[in-house]
Short mmCIF file of C-alpha atoms in Angstrom, two decimals:
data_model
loop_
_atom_site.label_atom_id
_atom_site.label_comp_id
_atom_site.label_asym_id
_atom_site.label_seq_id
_atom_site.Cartn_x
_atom_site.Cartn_y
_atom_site.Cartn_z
CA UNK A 161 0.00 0.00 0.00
CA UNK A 162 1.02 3.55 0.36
CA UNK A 163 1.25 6.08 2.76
CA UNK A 164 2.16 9.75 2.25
CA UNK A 165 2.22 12.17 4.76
CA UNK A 166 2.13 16.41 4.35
CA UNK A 167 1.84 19.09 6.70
CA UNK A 168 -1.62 20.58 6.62
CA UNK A 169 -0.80 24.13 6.74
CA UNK A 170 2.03 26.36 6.37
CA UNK A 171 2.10 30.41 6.24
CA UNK A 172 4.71 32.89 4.51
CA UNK A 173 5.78 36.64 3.86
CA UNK A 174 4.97 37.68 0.24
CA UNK A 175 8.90 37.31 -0.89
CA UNK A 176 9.85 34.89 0.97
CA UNK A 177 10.63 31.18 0.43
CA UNK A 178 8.81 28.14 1.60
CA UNK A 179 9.23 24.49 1.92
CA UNK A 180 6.88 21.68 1.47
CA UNK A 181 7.95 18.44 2.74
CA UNK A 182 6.43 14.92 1.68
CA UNK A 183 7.45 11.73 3.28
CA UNK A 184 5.91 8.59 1.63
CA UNK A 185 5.67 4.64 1.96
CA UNK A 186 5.08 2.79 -1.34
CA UNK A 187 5.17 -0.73 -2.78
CA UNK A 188 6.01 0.23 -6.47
CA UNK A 189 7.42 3.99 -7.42
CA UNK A 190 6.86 5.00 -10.93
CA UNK A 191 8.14 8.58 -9.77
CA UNK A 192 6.41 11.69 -7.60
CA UNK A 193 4.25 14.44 -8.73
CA UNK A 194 3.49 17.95 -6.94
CA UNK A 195 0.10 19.46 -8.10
CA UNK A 196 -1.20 22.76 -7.10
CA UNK A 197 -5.01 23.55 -6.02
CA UNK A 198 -6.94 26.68 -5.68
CA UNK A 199 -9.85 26.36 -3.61
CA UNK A 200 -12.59 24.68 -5.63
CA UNK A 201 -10.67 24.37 -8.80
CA UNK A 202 -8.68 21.45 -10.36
CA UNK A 203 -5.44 20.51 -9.33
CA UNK A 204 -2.67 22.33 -11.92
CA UNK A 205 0.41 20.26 -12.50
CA UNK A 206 3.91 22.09 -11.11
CA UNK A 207 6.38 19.01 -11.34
CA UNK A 208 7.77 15.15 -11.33
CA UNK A 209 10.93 13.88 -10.21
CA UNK A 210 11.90 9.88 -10.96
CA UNK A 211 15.01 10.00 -10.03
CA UNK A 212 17.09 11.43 -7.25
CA UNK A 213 18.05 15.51 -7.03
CA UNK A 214 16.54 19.01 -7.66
CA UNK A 215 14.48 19.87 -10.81
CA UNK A 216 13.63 23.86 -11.25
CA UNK A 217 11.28 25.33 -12.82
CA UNK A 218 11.04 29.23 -12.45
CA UNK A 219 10.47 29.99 -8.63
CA UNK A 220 9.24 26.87 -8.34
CA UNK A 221 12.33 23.51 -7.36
CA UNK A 222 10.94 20.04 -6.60
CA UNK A 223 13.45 17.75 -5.26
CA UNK A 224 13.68 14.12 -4.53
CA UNK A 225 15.54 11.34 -2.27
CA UNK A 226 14.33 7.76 -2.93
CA UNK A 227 16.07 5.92 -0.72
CA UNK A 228 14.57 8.17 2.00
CA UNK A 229 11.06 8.65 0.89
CA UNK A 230 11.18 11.99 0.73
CA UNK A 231 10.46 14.81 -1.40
CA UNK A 232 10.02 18.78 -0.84
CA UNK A 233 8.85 21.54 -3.22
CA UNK A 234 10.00 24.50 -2.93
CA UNK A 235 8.26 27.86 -3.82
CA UNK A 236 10.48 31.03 -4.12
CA UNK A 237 9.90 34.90 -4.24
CA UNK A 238 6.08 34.32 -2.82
CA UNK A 239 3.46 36.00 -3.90
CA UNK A 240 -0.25 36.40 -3.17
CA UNK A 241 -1.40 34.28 -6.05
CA UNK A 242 0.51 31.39 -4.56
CA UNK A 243 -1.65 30.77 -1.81
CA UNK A 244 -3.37 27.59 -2.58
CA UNK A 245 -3.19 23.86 -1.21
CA UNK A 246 -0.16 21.90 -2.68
CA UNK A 247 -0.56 17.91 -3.05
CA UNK A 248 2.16 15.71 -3.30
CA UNK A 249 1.20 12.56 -5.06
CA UNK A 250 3.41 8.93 -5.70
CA UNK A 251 2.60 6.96 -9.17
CA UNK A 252 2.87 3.18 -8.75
CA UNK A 253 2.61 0.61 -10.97
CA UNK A 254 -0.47 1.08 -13.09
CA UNK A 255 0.01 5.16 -13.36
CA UNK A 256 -2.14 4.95 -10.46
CA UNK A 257 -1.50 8.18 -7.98
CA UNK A 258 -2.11 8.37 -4.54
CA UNK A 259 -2.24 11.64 -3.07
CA UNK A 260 -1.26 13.24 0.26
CA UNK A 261 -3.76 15.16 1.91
CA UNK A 262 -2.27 18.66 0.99
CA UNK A 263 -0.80 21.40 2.24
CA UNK A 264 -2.48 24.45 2.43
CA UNK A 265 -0.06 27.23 2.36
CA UNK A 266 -1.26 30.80 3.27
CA UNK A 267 0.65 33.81 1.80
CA UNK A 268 0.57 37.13 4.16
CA UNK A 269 1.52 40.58 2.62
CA UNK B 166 -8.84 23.23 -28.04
CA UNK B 167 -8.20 19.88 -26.39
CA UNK B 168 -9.03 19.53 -22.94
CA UNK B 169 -11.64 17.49 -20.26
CA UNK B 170 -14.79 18.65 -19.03
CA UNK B 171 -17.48 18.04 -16.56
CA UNK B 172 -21.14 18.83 -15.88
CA UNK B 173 -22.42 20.17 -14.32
CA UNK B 174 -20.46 22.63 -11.98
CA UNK B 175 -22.83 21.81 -9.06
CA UNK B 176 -25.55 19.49 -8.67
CA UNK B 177 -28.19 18.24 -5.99
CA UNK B 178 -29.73 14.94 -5.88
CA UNK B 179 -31.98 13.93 -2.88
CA UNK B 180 -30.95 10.96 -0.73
CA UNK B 181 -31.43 7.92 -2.33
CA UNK B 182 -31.51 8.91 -6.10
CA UNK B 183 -28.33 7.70 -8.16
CA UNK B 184 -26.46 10.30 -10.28
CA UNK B 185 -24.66 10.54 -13.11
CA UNK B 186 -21.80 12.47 -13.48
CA UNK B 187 -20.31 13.43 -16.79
CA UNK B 188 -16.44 13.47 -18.29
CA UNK B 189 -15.13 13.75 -21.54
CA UNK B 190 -11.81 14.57 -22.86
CA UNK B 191 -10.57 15.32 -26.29
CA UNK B 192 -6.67 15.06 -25.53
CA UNK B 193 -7.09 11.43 -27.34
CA UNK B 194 -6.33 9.81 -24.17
CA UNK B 195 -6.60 6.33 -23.24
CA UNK B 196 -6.24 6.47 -19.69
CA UNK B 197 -9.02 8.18 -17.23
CA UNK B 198 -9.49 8.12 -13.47
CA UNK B 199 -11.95 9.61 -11.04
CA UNK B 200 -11.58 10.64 -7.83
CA UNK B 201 -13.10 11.83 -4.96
CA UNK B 202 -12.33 14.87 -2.32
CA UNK B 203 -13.29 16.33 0.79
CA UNK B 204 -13.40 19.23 2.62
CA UNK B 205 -9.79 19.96 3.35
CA UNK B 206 -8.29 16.54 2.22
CA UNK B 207 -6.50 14.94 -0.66
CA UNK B 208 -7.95 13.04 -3.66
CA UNK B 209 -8.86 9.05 -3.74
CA UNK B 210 -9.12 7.58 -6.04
CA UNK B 211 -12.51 5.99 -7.07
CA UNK B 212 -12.33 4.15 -10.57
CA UNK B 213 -10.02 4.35 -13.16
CA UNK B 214 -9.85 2.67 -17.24
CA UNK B 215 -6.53 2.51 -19.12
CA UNK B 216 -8.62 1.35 -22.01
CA UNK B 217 -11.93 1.53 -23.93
CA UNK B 218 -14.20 -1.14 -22.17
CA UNK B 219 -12.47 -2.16 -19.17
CA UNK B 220 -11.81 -0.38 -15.79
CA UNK B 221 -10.57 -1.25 -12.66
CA UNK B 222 -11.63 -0.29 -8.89
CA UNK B 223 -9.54 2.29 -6.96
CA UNK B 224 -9.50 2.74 -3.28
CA UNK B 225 -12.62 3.75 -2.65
CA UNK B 226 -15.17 2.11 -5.46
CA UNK B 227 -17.91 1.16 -3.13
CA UNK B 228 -21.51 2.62 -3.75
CA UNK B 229 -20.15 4.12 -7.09
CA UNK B 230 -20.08 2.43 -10.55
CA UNK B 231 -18.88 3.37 -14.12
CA UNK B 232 -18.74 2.98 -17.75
CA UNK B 233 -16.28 3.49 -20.75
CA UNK B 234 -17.63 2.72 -23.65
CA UNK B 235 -16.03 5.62 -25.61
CA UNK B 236 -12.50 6.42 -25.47
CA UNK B 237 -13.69 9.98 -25.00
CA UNK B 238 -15.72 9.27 -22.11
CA UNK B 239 -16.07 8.02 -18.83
CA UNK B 240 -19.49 8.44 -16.86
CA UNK B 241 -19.38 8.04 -13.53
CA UNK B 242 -22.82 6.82 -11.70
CA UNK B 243 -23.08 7.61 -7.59
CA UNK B 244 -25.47 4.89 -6.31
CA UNK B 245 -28.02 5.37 -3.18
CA UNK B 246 -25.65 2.81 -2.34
CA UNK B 247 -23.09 5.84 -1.26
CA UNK B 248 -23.12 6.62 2.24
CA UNK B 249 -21.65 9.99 2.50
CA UNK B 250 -21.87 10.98 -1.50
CA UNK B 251 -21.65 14.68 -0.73
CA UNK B 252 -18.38 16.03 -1.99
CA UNK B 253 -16.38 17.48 -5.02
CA UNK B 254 -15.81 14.81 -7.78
CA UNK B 255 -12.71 15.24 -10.05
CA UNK B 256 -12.34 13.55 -13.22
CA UNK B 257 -8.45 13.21 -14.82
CA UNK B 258 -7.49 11.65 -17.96
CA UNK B 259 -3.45 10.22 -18.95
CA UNK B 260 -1.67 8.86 -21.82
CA UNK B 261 -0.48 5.29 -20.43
CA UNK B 262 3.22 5.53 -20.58
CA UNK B 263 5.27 5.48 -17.12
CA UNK B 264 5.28 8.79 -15.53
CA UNK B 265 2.24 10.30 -17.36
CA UNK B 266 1.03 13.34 -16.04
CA UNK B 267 -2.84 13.53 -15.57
CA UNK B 268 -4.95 16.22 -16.70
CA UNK B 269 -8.06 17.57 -14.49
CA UNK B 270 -11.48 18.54 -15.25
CA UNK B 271 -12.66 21.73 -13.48
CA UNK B 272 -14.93 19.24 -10.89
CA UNK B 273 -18.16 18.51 -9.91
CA UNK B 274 -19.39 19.71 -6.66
CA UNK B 275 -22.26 17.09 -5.75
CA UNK B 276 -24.35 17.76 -2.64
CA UNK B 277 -27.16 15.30 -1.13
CA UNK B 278 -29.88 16.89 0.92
#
């Protein structure tokens, strides 16, 4: 089975940086996704590691450790339109995803 | 433009009336899930079909049912079977190869008075 565990809520300074960590148990890894979520909207794809290290993408850096289970995203240079929920989500065999329960992350002025 | 839609937007059944909800995609997909959330939660995963007429239970299948008989589409039924059916229902559709990013519909917020 798998188990992935997020923090529920994080809050930042507009221009600041923040970390999302992921921790996860799984019986088959076909790689890990981070999604982003507005309230009541669709989840938005931001990134997917497979393998070990740091990909970047603008402010946004996703990195990856398999052999720890573990995973952050990292947003940079905040702003207010970044406050949404963030779900971290393993692929196993299948391209079946399980998802985390989110982290809502709160951006202050 | 390609993309995957659902309706409606919002919809109320009474208790113990089944309801369809809709998905269809034109990304030429073969893969499409659904999935359920609640308040303040993650997604689960209800049904998914990696191919025209077959599908497979997810995690949480029970009291809901489905159909793909089109690669383009992929109704998904809620049964008065459904305990708690009230929530926001989130269809996604894939190519099959490893690593495939899915694709959301905008959602379907179902409520049950």
């Amino acid at each position: 089975g798998q188990n992935i565990d997020q923090p529920t809520e994080m809050t930042a300074t507009e221009g600041a940086i923040v970390q999302i960590n992921c921790t996860y148990q799984t019986s088959g890894f076909n790689g890990l996704f981070w999604y982003q979520q507005h309230a009541g909207e669709a989840p938005t794809f931001l990134s997917y590691n497979v393998l070990d290290g740091l990909e970047e993408k603008g402010r946004f850096s996703s990195f990856l450790s398999r052999s720890k289970g573990y995973s952050y995203l990292l947003l940079k240079e905040l702003q207010m339109k970044d406050s949404a929920s963030y779900l971290c989500a393993v692929m196993a065999a299948g391209n079946k995803l399980t998802f985390g329960g989110g982290t809502r992350v709160l951006v202050k002025p | 433009d390609g993309g995957i839609t659902q309706s409606p937007k919002y919809l109320f059944r009474k208790e113990g009336q089944n309801v369809t909800l809709s998905c269809e995609q034109n990304l030429n997909h073969d893969a499409m899930y659904w999935y359920r959330q609640d308040p303040g939660q993650g997604l689960r995963l209800i049904y998914y079909s990696q191919i025209v007429n077959d599908f497979q239970k997810g995690d949480i299948a029970e009291g809901y049912s489905v159909s793909r008989e089109k690669k383009e589409s992929f109704p998904l039924t809620v049964t008065s079977a459904q305990k708690n059916p009230t929530a926001f229902y989130l269809c996604a559709s894939s190519h099959t190869n490893r690593g495939a990013e899915q694709f959301f519909g905008p959602g379907t917020r179902l409520t049950v008075l």
